[in-house]
Coordinates of N, CA and C in Angstrom, one line a residue:
Q1 N 83.0 107.1 11.8 CA 83.0 107.7 13.6 C 81.6 107.1 14.0
V2 N 82.0 106.4 15.7 CA 81.1 106.3 16.4 C 81.3 107.0 17.4
Q3 N 79.9 107.0 18.0 CA 79.4 108.0 19.0 C 78.6 107.1 20.1
L4 N 79.4 107.1 21.5 CA 79.3 106.8 22.2 C 78.7 107.0 23.6
V5 N 77.3 106.5 24.0 CA 76.9 107.8 25.5 C 76.6 105.9 26.6
E6 N 77.4 106.6 27.6 CA 76.2 105.4 28.7 C 75.5 106.0 29.2
S7 N 75.1 105.1 30.3 CA 73.5 105.4 31.1 C 73.5 104.2 32.1
G8 N 73.0 104.6 33.0 CA 72.2 103.6 34.4 C 73.5 104.2 35.6
G9 N 74.1 104.2 36.0 CA 75.2 104.4 36.3 C 74.4 105.0 37.7
G10 N 75.0 104.4 38.8 CA 74.0 105.3 40.0 C 74.7 104.8 41.6
L11 N 74.2 105.3 42.5 CA 74.2 105.0 44.2 C 73.8 103.7 44.2
V12 N 74.4 102.6 44.4 CA 73.7 101.5 45.3 C 74.7 100.8 46.2
Q13 N 73.4 99.8 47.2 CA 74.2 99.1 48.6 C 75.3 98.0 47.9
A14 N 75.8 98.1 48.4 CA 76.7 95.9 48.3 C 75.8 95.2 48.4
G15 N 76.0 94.6 47.2 CA 74.9 93.4 46.9 C 73.6 93.3 46.0
D16 N 73.3 94.8 45.3 CA 72.5 95.4 44.8 C 73.2 94.9 43.1
S17 N 72.0 95.8 42.2 CA 72.2 95.0 40.7 C 72.6 96.2 40.5
L18 N 72.9 96.4 39.1 CA 72.5 97.9 37.9 C 73.0 97.1 36.7
R19 N 72.3 97.9 35.8 CA 72.1 97.5 34.3 C 73.2 98.7 33.9
L20 N 74.0 99.1 33.5 CA 75.2 99.9 32.2 C 74.1 100.0 31.0
A21 N 74.2 101.2 30.4 CA 73.8 100.7 29.1 C 74.6 101.7 27.8
C22 N 75.4 101.3 26.9 CA 75.7 102.2 25.9 C 75.2 101.9 24.8
V23 N 75.6 103.3 24.7 CA 74.1 103.3 23.0 C 75.4 104.3 22.1
A24 N 75.3 103.2 20.1 CA 76.3 104.0 19.7 C 75.3 104.5 19.0
S25 N 75.7 105.8 18.5 CA 75.2 106.4 16.5 C 76.6 106.6 16.1
G26 N 76.4 107.0 14.2 CA 77.2 106.6 13.4 C 76.8 105.2 13.1
Q27 N 78.0 105.3 11.8 CA 77.7 103.6 11.2 C 79.0 102.5 11.6
N28 N 78.2 101.5 10.5 CA 78.1 100.2 10.7 C 79.2 99.7 12.7
F29 N 78.7 100.2 13.2 CA 78.1 99.8 14.5 C 78.9 98.1 15.0
Y30 N 78.1 97.2 13.7 CA 78.2 95.9 13.8 C 79.8 95.5 14.0
K31 N 80.5 96.4 13.6 CA 81.6 95.5 12.5 C 83.1 96.2 13.8
Y32 N 82.3 96.7 14.7 CA 83.2 97.0 16.0 C 83.2 96.2 17.3
A33 N 83.9 95.8 18.3 CA 84.1 94.7 19.6 C 83.8 96.0 20.3
M34 N 82.8 95.2 21.2 CA 82.4 96.4 22.0 C 83.2 95.1 23.6
A35 N 83.1 97.1 24.6 CA 83.9 96.4 25.8 C 83.3 97.4 27.0
W36 N 84.1 97.5 27.8 CA 83.5 98.1 29.0 C 85.2 98.1 30.2
F37 N 85.4 99.7 30.3 CA 86.4 99.5 31.3 C 85.6 100.7 32.1
R38 N 86.7 100.1 33.3 CA 86.3 101.6 34.5 C 87.4 101.7 34.9
Q39 N 87.6 103.1 35.9 CA 88.7 103.4 36.6 C 88.2 103.9 37.7
A40 N 89.2 103.3 38.6 CA 88.6 104.1 40.1 C 89.4 105.1 40.1
P41 N 89.0 105.3 42.3 CA 89.5 106.4 42.0 C 91.1 106.0 42.7
G42 N 92.3 107.5 42.0 CA 93.7 107.0 42.1 C 93.9 105.8 41.4
K43 N 93.2 105.0 40.5 CA 94.0 103.7 39.8 C 93.3 103.8 38.4
D44 N 94.6 103.2 37.7 CA 94.8 103.2 36.4 C 93.4 101.8 35.9
R45 N 92.7 102.7 34.9 CA 91.4 102.7 33.9 C 91.9 101.0 33.6
E46 N 90.7 99.8 33.6 CA 91.0 98.7 33.7 C 89.9 98.2 33.3
F47 N 90.4 96.8 32.2 CA 89.5 96.4 31.4 C 88.0 95.4 32.4
V48 N 87.1 95.2 31.7 CA 86.5 94.6 32.7 C 85.5 93.6 31.8
A49 N 85.1 93.4 29.9 CA 85.1 92.7 30.0 C 84.6 93.2 28.3
A50 N 84.8 92.3 27.3 CA 83.7 92.8 26.1 C 83.0 91.5 25.4
V51 N 82.9 91.6 24.3 CA 82.1 91.1 22.9 C 82.2 90.8 21.4
R52 N 82.4 90.4 21.1 CA 82.5 90.4 19.4 C 81.1 91.1 18.8
W53 N 81.4 91.0 17.6 CA 80.5 91.7 17.2 C 79.3 90.9 16.9
S54 N 79.1 89.8 17.0 CA 78.2 88.2 17.2 C 77.7 88.5 18.3
G55 N 77.8 88.9 19.0 CA 77.4 89.0 20.9 C 78.3 87.6 21.6
A56 N 79.2 86.9 20.8 CA 79.5 86.5 21.6 C 80.7 87.1 22.9
I57 N 81.1 86.2 23.7 CA 81.6 86.8 25.0 C 83.0 87.2 24.2
I58 N 83.8 87.5 24.6 CA 85.7 87.6 24.4 C 86.2 87.3 26.3
N59 N 85.7 87.9 26.6 CA 86.5 87.3 29.0 C 85.8 88.4 28.9
Y60 N 86.2 88.2 30.2 CA 85.5 89.5 31.9 C 87.1 89.1 32.3
A61 N 87.1 90.6 33.4 CA 88.2 90.7 34.3 C 87.9 89.3 35.0
D62 N 89.1 88.7 36.2 CA 88.8 87.5 36.8 C 87.4 88.3 37.7
S63 N 87.6 90.3 38.3 CA 87.5 90.2 39.1 C 85.7 90.3 39.2
V64 N 85.6 89.8 37.7 CA 83.6 90.5 37.8 C 83.8 88.9 37.1
E65 N 84.0 87.9 36.6 CA 83.6 87.3 36.2 C 82.8 86.2 37.4
G66 N 81.3 85.9 36.4 CA 80.4 85.1 37.4 C 79.5 86.1 37.9
R67 N 79.5 87.1 38.1 CA 78.4 88.7 38.7 C 78.7 89.4 37.5
F68 N 79.4 89.8 36.7 CA 78.7 90.8 36.0 C 78.8 90.0 34.5
I69 N 77.3 90.5 33.3 CA 77.7 90.0 32.1 C 77.2 90.8 31.0
I70 N 78.2 90.9 30.3 CA 78.4 92.1 28.9 C 77.4 91.2 27.6
S71 N 76.6 91.7 27.3 CA 75.6 91.9 26.0 C 75.3 92.6 24.8
R72 N 75.0 92.1 24.0 CA 74.6 93.5 23.3 C 73.4 93.6 22.0
D73 N 72.8 94.4 21.8 CA 71.8 94.1 21.0 C 71.9 95.3 19.6
N74 N 72.4 94.9 18.3 CA 73.0 95.2 17.6 C 72.2 96.0 16.7
A75 N 70.8 95.3 16.9 CA 69.3 96.4 16.4 C 69.4 97.6 17.0
E76 N 69.8 97.8 17.9 CA 68.9 99.1 18.5 C 70.5 99.5 19.2
N77 N 72.0 98.8 18.4 CA 73.5 99.8 18.7 C 73.6 100.4 19.9
T78 N 73.7 98.9 21.4 CA 73.6 99.1 22.3 C 74.6 97.9 23.1
V79 N 75.2 98.1 24.0 CA 75.8 97.4 24.8 C 75.2 97.7 25.9
F80 N 75.0 96.4 26.9 CA 74.6 96.0 27.8 C 75.7 95.9 29.1
L81 N 76.0 95.6 30.1 CA 76.9 95.6 30.9 C 75.9 95.2 32.3
Q82 N 75.7 94.1 32.8 CA 74.5 93.7 33.7 C 75.2 93.6 34.8
M83 N 75.0 93.8 35.9 CA 76.6 93.9 37.4 C 75.8 93.4 38.5
N84 N 75.6 92.2 38.9 CA 75.4 91.3 39.7 C 76.3 91.4 41.0
S85 N 75.6 90.7 42.5 CA 76.1 91.1 43.7 C 77.1 92.4 43.1
L86 N 77.0 93.4 43.9 CA 78.1 94.7 43.5 C 78.9 94.7 44.7
R87 N 80.0 94.9 44.3 CA 80.7 95.1 46.0 C 81.1 96.6 46.4
F88 N 81.3 97.1 47.0 CA 82.2 98.2 46.9 C 83.5 98.7 46.4
E89 N 84.6 97.1 45.8 CA 85.7 97.1 45.2 C 85.3 98.0 43.5
D90 N 83.9 97.7 43.9 CA 83.4 97.9 41.8 C 83.2 99.2 41.8
T91 N 83.3 100.1 43.2 CA 82.7 101.4 42.6 C 84.3 102.3 41.6
A92 N 83.3 103.1 41.2 CA 84.5 103.0 39.6 C 83.7 104.3 38.2
V93 N 84.4 104.9 37.3 CA 83.7 105.0 36.2 C 84.1 104.3 35.4
Y94 N 82.3 103.9 34.4 CA 82.5 102.9 34.0 C 82.1 103.4 32.4
T95 N 83.2 103.0 31.7 CA 83.3 103.4 30.0 C 83.0 102.9 29.4
C96 N 82.2 102.7 27.9 CA 81.7 101.5 27.3 C 83.0 102.0 25.8
A97 N 83.8 101.1 24.9 CA 84.7 101.5 23.7 C 84.9 100.3 23.0
A98 N 84.7 101.0 21.9 CA 84.8 100.6 20.3 C 85.9 100.3 19.5
G99 N 86.4 98.7 19.4 CA 87.2 98.7 18.7 C 87.1 98.0 17.4
L100 N 88.1 98.4 16.1 CA 87.5 96.7 14.7 C 88.3 95.9 15.6
Q101 N 87.4 94.6 15.1 CA 88.1 93.8 15.6 C 89.0 92.7 14.3
T102 N 90.3 93.6 14.1 CA 91.2 93.4 13.5 C 92.0 92.2 14.2
P103 N 92.6 90.8 13.5 CA 93.6 90.0 13.9 C 94.5 89.9 15.4
D104 N 95.0 91.8 15.4 CA 95.9 92.1 16.5 C 93.9 92.2 17.8
Y105 N 93.5 92.5 17.2 CA 92.1 93.2 18.5 C 92.7 91.9 19.4
Y106 N 92.5 90.6 19.3 CA 92.4 89.7 20.1 C 93.7 89.3 21.1
S107 N 94.1 89.9 20.2 CA 96.0 89.7 21.6 C 95.5 91.1 22.2
Y108 N 95.0 91.9 21.8 CA 95.1 93.6 22.5 C 94.2 93.7 23.6
Y109 N 92.8 93.3 23.4 CA 91.8 93.5 24.0 C 91.3 94.1 24.9
R110 N 92.1 93.6 26.0 CA 92.8 94.1 27.4 C 93.0 95.5 27.2
R111 N 93.3 95.8 26.8 CA 94.4 97.2 26.5 C 93.9 98.1 25.6
E112 N 93.3 99.3 26.0 CA 93.0 100.5 26.1 C 93.7 100.7 24.8
N113 N 94.6 100.3 23.7 CA 95.1 101.0 22.5 C 94.0 100.5 21.2
P114 N 93.3 99.6 21.4 CA 92.7 99.1 20.2 C 91.4 99.3 20.0
Y115 N 91.1 100.6 21.0 CA 90.1 101.0 20.9 C 90.1 102.2 19.6
E116 N 88.9 102.8 19.5 CA 89.7 103.9 18.9 C 88.4 104.7 19.5
F117 N 87.0 104.5 19.6 CA 86.0 105.1 20.1 C 85.7 104.9 22.0
W118 N 85.8 105.8 22.2 CA 85.0 105.6 23.7 C 83.9 107.0 24.4
G119 N 83.4 106.5 25.3 CA 82.5 107.2 25.9 C 83.1 108.0 26.9
Q120 N 81.7 108.7 27.5 CA 82.0 109.8 28.3 C 82.2 108.7 30.1
G121 N 81.7 108.1 30.3 CA 82.0 107.1 31.0 C 80.4 107.8 32.8
T122 N 79.9 106.9 33.1 CA 78.8 107.3 33.9 C 79.0 106.1 35.2
Q123 N 79.2 107.0 36.3 CA 79.8 106.7 37.8 C 79.1 105.3 38.2
V124 N 79.4 104.6 39.1 CA 78.7 103.4 39.8 C 79.6 103.8 41.2
T125 N 78.4 104.0 42.2 CA 79.2 103.7 43.3 C 78.1 103.0 44.1
V126 N 79.0 102.2 44.8 CA 78.5 100.8 45.4 C 78.9 101.4 47.0
S127 N 77.8 101.4 47.6 CA 78.0 101.6 50.2 C 77.6 100.5 50.2
L128 N 78.9 100.8 51.1 CA 79.1 98.9 52.6 C 77.8 98.8 52.9

């Protein structure tokens, strides 16, 4: 079992930066690929970014590439999402997720299915 707790959300202005953190408790954090998803009001949850257990980046959503950076610290059981040049359309609840790195994972990492564990989410609001 892995429990995930996010923090770092808040209200910022367009152009500002925020750094989200997701702390995992439980065993074998290093076995899991980690991802961030987000859900804006009235929209489906969408993939943002994912990182391998090794720290190598898997991918970013096109909408955030070049502005967001995902990273992890396995010693601290934490995954981060550095969000720069925030836009109004980045407003959403951001949730981290953990999924085992099976062969199928890399085919489906943008979907919710490969992820076994989810946090409760943290609200990010970007004002114009």
